[in-house]
PDB file of C-alpha atoms in Angstrom:
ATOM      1  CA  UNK A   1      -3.192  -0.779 -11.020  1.00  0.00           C
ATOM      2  CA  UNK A   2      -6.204   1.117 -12.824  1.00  0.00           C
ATOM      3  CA  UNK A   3      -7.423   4.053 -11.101  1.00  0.00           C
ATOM      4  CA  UNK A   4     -10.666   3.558  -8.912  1.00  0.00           C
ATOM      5  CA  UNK A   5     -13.102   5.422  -7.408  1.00  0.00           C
ATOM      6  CA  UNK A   6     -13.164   5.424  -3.289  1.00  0.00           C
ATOM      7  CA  UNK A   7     -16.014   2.917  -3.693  1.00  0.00           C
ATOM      8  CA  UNK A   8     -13.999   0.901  -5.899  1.00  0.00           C
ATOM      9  CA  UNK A   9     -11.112   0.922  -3.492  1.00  0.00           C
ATOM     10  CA  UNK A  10     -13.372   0.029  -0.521  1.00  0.00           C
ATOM     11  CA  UNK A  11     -14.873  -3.031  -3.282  1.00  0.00           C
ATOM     12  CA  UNK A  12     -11.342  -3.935  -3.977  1.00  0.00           C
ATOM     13  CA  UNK A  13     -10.901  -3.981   0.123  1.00  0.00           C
ATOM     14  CA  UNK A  14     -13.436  -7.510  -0.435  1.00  0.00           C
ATOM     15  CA  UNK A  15     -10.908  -9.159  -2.843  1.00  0.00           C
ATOM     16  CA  UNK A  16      -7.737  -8.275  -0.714  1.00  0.00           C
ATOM     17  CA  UNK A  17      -8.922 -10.419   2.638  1.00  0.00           C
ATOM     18  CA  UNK A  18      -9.261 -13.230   0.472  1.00  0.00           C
ATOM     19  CA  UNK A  19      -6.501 -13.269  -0.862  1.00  0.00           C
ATOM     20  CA  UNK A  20      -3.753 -15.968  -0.077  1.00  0.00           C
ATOM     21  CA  UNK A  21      -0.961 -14.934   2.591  1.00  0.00           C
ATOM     22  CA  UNK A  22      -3.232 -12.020   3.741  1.00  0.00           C
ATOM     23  CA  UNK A  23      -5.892 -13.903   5.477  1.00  0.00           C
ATOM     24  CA  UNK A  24      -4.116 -14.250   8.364  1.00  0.00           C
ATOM     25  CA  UNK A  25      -3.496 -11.155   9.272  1.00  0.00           C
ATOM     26  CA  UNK A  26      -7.416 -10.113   8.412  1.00  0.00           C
ATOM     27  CA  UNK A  27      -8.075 -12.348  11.327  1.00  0.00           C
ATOM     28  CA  UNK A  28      -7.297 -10.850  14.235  1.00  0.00           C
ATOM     29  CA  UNK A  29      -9.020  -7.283  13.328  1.00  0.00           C
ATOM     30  CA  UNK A  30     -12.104  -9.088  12.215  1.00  0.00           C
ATOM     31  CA  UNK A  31     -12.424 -10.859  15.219  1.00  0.00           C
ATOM     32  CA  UNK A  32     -12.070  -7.952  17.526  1.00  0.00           C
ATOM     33  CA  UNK A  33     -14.777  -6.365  14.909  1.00  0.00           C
ATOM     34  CA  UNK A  34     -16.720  -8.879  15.404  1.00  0.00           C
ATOM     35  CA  UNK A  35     -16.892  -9.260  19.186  1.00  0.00           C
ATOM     36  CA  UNK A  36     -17.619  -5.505  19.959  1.00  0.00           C
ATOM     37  CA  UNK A  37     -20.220  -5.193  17.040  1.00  0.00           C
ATOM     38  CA  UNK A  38     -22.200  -7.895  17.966  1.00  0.00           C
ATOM     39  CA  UNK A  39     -21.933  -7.108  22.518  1.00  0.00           C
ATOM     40  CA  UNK A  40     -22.868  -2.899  21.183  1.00  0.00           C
ATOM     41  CA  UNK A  41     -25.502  -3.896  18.956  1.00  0.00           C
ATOM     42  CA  UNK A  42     -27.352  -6.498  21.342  1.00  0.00           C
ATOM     43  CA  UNK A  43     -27.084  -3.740  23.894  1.00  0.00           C
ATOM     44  CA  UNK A  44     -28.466  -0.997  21.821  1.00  0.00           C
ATOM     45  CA  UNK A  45     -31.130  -2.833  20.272  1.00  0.00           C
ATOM     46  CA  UNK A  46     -32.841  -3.578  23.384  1.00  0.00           C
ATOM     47  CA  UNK A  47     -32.481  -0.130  24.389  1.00  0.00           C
ATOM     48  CA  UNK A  48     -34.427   1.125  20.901  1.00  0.00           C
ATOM     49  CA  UNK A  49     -37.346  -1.228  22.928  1.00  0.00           C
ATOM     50  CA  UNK A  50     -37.406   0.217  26.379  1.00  0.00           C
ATOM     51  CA  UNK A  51     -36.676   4.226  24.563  1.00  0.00           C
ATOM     52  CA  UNK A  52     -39.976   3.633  22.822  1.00  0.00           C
ATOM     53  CA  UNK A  53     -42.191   2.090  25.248  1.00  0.00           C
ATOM     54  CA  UNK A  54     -41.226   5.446  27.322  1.00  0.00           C
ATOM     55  CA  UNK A  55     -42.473   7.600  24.551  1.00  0.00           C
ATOM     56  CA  UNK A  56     -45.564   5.983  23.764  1.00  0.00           C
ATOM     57  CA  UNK A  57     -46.411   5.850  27.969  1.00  0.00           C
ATOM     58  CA  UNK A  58     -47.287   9.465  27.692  1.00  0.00           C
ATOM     59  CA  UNK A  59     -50.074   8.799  24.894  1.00  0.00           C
ATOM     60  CA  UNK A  60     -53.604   8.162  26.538  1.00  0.00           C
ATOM     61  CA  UNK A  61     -54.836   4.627  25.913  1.00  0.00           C
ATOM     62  CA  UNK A  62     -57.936   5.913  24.343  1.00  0.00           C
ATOM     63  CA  UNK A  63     -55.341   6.867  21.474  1.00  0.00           C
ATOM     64  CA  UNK A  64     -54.704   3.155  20.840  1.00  0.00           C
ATOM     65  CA  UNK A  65     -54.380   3.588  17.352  1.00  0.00           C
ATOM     66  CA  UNK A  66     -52.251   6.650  17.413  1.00  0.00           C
ATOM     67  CA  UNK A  67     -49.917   4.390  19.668  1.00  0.00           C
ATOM     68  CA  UNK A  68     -49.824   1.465  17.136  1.00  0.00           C
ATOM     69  CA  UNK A  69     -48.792   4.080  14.122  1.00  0.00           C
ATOM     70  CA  UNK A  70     -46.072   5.945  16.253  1.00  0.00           C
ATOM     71  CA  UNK A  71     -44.865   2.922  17.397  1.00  0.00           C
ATOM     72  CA  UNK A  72     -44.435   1.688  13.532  1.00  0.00           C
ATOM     73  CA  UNK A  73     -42.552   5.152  12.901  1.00  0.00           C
ATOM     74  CA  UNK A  74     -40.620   5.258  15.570  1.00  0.00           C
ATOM     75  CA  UNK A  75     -38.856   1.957  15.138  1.00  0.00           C
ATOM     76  CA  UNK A  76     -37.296   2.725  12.142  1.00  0.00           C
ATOM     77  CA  UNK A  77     -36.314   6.093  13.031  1.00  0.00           C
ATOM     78  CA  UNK A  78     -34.533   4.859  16.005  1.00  0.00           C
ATOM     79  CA  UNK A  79     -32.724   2.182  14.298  1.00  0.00           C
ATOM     80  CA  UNK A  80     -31.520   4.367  11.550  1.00  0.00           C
ATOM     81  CA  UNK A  81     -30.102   6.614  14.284  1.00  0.00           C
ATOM     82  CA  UNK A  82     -28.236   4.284  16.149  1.00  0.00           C
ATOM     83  CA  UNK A  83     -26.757   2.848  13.177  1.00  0.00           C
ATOM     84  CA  UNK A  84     -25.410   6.148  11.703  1.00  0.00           C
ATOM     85  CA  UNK A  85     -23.861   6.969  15.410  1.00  0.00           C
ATOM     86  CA  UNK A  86     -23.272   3.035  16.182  1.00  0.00           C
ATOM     87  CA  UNK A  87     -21.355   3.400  12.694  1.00  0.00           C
ATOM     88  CA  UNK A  88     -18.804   6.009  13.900  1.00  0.00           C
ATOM     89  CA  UNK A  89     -18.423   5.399  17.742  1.00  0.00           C
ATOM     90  CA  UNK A  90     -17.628   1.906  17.659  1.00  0.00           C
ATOM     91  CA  UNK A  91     -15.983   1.466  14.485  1.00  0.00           C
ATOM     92  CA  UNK A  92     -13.585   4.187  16.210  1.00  0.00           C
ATOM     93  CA  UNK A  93     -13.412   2.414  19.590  1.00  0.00           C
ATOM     94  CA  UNK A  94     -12.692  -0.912  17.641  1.00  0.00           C
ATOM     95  CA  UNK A  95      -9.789   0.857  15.542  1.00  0.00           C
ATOM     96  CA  UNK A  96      -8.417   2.099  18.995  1.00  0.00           C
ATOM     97  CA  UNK A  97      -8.044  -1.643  20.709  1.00  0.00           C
ATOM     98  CA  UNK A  98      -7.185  -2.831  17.207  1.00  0.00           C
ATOM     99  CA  UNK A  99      -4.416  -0.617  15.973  1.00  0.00           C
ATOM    100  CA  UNK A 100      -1.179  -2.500  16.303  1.00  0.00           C
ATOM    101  CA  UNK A 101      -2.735  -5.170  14.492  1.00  0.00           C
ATOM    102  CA  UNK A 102      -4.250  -2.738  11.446  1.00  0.00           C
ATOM    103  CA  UNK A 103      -0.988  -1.457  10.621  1.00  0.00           C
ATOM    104  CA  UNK A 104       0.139  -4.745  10.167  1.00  0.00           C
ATOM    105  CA  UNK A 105      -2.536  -5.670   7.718  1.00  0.00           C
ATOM    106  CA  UNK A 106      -1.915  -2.191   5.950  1.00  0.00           C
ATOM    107  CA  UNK A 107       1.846  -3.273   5.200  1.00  0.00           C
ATOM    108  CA  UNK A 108       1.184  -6.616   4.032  1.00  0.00           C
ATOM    109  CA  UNK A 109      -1.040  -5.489   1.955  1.00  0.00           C
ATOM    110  CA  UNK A 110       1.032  -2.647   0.625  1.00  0.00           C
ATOM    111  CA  UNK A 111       4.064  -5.601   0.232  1.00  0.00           C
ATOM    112  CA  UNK A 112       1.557  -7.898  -1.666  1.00  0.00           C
ATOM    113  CA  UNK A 113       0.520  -4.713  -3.834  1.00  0.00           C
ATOM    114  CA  UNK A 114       4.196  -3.724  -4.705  1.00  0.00           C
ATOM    115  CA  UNK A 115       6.511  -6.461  -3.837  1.00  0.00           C
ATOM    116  CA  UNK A 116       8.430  -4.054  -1.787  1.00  0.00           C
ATOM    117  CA  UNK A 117       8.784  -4.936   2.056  1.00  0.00           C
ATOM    118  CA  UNK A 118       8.357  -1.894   4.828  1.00  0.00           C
ATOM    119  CA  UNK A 119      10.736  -2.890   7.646  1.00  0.00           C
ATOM    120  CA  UNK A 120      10.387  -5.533  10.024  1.00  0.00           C
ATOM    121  CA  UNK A 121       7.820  -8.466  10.831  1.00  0.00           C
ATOM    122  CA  UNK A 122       6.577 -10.255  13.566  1.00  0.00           C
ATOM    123  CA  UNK A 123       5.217 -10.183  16.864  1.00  0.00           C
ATOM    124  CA  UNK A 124       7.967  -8.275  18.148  1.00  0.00           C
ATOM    125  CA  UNK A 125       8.024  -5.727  15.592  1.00  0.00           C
ATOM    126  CA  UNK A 126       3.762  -5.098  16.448  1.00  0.00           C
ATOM    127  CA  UNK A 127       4.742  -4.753  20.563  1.00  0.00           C
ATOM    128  CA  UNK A 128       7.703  -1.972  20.087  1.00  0.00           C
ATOM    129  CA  UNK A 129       5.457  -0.028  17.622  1.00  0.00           C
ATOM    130  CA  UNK A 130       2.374  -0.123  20.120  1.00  0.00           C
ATOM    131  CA  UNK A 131       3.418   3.413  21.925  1.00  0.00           C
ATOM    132  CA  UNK A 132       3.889   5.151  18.196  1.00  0.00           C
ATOM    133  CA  UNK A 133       0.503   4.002  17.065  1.00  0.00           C
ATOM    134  CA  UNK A 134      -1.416   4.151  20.004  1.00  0.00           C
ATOM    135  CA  UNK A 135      -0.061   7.695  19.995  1.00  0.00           C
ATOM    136  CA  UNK A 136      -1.076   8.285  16.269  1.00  0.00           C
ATOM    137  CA  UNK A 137      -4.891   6.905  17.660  1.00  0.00           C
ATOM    138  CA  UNK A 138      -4.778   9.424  20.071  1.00  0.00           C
ATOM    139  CA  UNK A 139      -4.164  12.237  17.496  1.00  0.00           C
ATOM    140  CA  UNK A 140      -6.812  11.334  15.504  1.00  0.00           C
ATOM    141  CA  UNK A 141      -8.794  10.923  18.473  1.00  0.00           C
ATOM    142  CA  UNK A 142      -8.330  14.578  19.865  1.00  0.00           C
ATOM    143  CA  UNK A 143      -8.702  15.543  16.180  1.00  0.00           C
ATOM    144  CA  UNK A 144     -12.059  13.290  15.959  1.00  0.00           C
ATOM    145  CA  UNK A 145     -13.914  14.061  19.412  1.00  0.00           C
ATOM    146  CA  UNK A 146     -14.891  18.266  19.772  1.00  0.00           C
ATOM    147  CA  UNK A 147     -15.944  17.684  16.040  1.00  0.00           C
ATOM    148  CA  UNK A 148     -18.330  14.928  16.559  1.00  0.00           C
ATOM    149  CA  UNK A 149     -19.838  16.839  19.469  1.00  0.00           C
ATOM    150  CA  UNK A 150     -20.394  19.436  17.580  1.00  0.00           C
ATOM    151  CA  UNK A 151     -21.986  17.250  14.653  1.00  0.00           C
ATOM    152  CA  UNK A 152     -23.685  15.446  17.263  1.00  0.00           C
ATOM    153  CA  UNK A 153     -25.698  17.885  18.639  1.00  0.00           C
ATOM    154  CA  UNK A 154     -26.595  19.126  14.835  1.00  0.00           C
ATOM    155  CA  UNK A 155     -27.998  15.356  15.012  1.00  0.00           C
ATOM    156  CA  UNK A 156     -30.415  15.681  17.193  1.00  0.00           C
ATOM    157  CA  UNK A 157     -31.227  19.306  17.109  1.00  0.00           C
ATOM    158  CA  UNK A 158     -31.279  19.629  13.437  1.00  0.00           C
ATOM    159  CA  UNK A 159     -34.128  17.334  11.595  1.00  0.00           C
ATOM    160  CA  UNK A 160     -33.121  15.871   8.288  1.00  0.00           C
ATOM    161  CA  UNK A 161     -29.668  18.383   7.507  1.00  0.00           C
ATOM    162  CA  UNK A 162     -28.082  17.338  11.106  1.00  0.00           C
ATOM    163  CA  UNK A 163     -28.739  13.873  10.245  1.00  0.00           C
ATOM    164  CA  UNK A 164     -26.804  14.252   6.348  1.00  0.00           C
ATOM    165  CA  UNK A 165     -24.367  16.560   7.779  1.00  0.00           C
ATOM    166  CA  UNK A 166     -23.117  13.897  10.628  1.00  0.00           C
ATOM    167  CA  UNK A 167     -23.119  11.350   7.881  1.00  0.00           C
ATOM    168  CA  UNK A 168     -20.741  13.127   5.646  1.00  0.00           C
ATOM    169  CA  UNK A 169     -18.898  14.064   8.777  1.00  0.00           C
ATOM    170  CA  UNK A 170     -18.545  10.069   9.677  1.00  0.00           C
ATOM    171  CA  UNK A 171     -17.560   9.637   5.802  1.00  0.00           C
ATOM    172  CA  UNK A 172     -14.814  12.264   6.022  1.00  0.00           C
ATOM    173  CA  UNK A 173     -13.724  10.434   9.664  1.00  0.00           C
ATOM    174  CA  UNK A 174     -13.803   7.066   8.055  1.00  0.00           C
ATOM    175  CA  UNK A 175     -11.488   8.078   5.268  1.00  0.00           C
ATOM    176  CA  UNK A 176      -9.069   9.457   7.673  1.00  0.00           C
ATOM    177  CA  UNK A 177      -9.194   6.456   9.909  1.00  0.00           C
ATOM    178  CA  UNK A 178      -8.516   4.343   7.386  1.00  0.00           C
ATOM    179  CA  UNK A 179      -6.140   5.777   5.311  1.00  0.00           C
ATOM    180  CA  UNK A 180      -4.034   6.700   8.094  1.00  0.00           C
ATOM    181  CA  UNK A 181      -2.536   3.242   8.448  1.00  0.00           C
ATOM    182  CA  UNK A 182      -0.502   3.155   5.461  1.00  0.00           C
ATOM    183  CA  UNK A 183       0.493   7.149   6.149  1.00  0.00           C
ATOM    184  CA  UNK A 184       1.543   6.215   9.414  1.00  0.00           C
ATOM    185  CA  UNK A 185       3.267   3.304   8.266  1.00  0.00           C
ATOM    186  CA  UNK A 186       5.500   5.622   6.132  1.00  0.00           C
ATOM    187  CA  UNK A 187       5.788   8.016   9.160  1.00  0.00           C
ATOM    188  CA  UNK A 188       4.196  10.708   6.736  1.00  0.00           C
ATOM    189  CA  UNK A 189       3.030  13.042   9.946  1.00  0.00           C
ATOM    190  CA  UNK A 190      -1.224  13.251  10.364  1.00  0.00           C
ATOM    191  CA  UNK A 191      -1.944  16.457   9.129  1.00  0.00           C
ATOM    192  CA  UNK A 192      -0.060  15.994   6.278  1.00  0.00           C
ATOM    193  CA  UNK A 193      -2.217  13.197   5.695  1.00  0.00           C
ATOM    194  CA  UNK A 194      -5.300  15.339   6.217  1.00  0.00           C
ATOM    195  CA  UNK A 195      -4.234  17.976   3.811  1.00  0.00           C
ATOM    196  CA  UNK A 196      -3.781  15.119   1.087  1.00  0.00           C
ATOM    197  CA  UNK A 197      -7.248  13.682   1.614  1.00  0.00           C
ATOM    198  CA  UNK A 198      -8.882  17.119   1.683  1.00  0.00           C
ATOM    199  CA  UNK A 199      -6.913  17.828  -2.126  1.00  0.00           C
ATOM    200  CA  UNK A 200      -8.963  14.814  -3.144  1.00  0.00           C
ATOM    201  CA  UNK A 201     -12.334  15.676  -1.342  1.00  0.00           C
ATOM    202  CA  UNK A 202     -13.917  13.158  -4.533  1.00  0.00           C
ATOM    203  CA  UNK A 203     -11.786  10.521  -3.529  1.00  0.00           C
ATOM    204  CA  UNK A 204     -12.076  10.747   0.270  1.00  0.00           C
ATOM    205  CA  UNK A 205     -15.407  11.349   1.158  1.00  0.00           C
ATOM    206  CA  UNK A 206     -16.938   8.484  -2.013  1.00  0.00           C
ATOM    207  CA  UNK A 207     -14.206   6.091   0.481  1.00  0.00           C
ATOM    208  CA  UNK A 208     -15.709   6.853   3.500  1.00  0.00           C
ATOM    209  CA  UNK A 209     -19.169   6.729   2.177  1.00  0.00           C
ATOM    210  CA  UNK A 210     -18.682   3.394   1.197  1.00  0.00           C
ATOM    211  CA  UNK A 211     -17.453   2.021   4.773  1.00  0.00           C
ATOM    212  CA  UNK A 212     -20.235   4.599   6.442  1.00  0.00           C
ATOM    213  CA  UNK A 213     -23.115   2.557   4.259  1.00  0.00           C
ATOM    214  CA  UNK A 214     -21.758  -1.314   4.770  1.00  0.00           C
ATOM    215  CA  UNK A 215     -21.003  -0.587   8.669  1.00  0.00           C
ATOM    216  CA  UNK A 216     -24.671   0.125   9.412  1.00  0.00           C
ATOM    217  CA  UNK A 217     -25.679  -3.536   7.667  1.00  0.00           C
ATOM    218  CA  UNK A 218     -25.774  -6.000  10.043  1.00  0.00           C
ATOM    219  CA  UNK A 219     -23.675  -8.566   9.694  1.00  0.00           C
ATOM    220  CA  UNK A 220     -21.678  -6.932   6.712  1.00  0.00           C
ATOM    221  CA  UNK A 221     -20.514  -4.588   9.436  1.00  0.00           C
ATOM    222  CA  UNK A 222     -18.441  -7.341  10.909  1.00  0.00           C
ATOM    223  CA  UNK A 223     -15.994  -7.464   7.969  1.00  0.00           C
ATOM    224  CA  UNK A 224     -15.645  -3.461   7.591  1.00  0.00           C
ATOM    225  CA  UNK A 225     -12.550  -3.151   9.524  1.00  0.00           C
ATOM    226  CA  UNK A 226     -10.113  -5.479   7.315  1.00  0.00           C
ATOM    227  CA  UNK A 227     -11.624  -4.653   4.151  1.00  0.00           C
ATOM    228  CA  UNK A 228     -11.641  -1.007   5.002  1.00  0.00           C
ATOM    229  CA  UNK A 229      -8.096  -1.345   5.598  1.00  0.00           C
ATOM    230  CA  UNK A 230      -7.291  -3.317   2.586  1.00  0.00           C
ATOM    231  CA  UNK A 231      -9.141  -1.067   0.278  1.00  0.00           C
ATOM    232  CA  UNK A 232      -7.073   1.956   1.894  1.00  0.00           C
ATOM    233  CA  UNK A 233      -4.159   0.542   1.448  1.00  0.00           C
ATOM    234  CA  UNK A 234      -4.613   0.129  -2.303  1.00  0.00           C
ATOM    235  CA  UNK A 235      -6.104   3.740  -2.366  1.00  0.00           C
ATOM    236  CA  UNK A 236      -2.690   4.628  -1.048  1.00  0.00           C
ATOM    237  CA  UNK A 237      -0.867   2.197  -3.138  1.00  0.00           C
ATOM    238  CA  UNK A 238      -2.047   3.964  -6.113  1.00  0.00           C
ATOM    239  CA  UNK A 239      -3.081   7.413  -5.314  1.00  0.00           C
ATOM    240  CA  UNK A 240      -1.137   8.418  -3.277  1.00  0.00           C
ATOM    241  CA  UNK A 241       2.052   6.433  -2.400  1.00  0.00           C
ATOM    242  CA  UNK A 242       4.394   7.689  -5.366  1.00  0.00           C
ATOM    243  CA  UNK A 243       4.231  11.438  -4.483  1.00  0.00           C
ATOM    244  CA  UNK A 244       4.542  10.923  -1.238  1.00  0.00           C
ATOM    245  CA  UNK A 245       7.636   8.521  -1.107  1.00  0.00           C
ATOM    246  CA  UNK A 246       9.327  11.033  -3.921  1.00  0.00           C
ATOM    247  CA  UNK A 247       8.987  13.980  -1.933  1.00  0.00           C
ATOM    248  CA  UNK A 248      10.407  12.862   1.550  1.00  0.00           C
TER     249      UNK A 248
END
C-alpha cells in the first residue's frame, strides 16, 4: 500500500465502505450516526433561531436596519459555532454508544487489508468484548473532557485564536478517536497510542482535519463515522501496524 497523507487515508476511508464484504458491518455505525446527527442537529438549529431573536430584542426598533444586518451576521456565526462544537461532542457521544460495533469494522477492515484474521467473529465475540471497550471509551473520555473545557472556554472567550485553537484541538481528538480502534484491537495500551500519534504530529492532526471538515457538512456528516474508521484502519495498516506488532 503507497504511503498517504492523513487526508488521503480519511479519502481512502470512502472506498473501504464500499467495498464488498465490508458493507455490512459499515451499517450499523452509520445508522447510529445517522440517527443522533440528524435528532442533535434539528434540535440545535432551532435553537440558533430562538438565541438570535434574544439578541436582537435588546436593539430599539428605530434601529430596524441595524437589526436586519446583525441578524444576517449573526446567522452564520452561530452556525459555524455549533458545527465546530456539534463536530466534537456528538461525534464523541456517537463513538461511545457505537463502540463494540467500530472495533468490529476496524478488524475487518484490517483482515480485508492484510488477509490476516484478528481472533474471533460474531455476535458473541462483540458482547464479551463490550466491558474492555467500553472501558477503553472511558479512557479516552477522562483523557478527552478537562481538555475540551479548557479549549472550550478559549472558544468563547477568545475571538478568532479560541475558535482555531479548539479546531486543531477537535483534529488532534478525532485522530485519537479514530485510530484507537485498531490500537485497541491489538491491545497496544492508550497512551502508547498517544505517544505514536504525537511522533507523527503531520500525519495525525492532516487525519483529524479531514474528519473535523466533512463532520460539519450536513449530510456528509452522516457517513463520517465508518469512513473515519476505515480510513484509520488503513492509516494503521500501513503506518503504523508493522512496528508495532514487531515490538510486542
Amino acid at each position: 500500500m503507497a504511503q498517504r497523507s492523513g487526508i488521503g487515508y480519511f479519502g481512502q476511508g470512502f472506498d473501504l465502505i464500499t467495498t464488498k464484504g465490508l458493507k455490512r458491518f459499515v451499517f450499523i455505525p452509520l445508522m447510529i450516526n445517522l440517527v443522533l446527527f440528524s435528532v442533535a442537529f434539528y434540535f440545535l438549529l432551532g435553537e440558533i433561531q430562538t438565541g438570535v431573536d434574544y439578541l436582537i430584542g435588546f436593539i430599539p426598533d428605530w434601529l430596524g436596519w441595524l437589526k436586519t444586518s446583525i441578524t444576517f451576521l449573526l446567522w452564520p456565526l452561530a452556525v459555524i459555532s455549533i458545527l465546530l462544537s456539534f463536530a466534537l461532542m456528538f461525534g464523541t457521544l456517537a463513538n461511545w454508544i457505537a463502540a463494540p460495533f467500530n472495533g468490529l469494522l476496524a478488524e475487518k477492515v484490517e483482515r480485508h487489508l492484510t488477509g490476516q484474521s484478528l481472533g474471533d467473529d460474531g455476535v458473541m465475540a462483540i458482547i464479551k468484548d463490550i466491558p474492555r471497550t467500553l472501558g477503553r471509551e472511558i479512557t479516552k473520555l477522562v483523557y478527552y473532557l478537562p481538555r475540551a473545557i479548557g479549549f472550550l472556554l478559549l472558544f468563547f472567550f477568545l475571538p478568532v485564536i479560541g475558535q482555531i485553537l479548539w479546531f486543531l484541538f477537535g483534529a488532534w481528538m478525532m485522530a485519537i478517536q479514530y485510530c484507537d480502534y485498531p490500537f485497541d484491537n491489538h491491545k497496544v495500551p492508550f497512551g502508547e497510542m498517544r505517544q505514536r500519534l504525537g511522533d507523527r504530529k503531520g500525519l495525525s492532526y492532516s487525519f483529524g482535519i479531514a474528519v473535523n471538515v466533512m463532520a460539519m457538512i450536513p449530510i456528509v456528516n452522516f457517513l463520517v463515522m465508518p469512513v473515519a474508521i476505515c480510513g484509520a484502519t488503513a492509516m494503521w495498516v500501513n503506518e503504523y501496524r508493522s512496528d508495532v506488532l514487531s515490538r510486542r
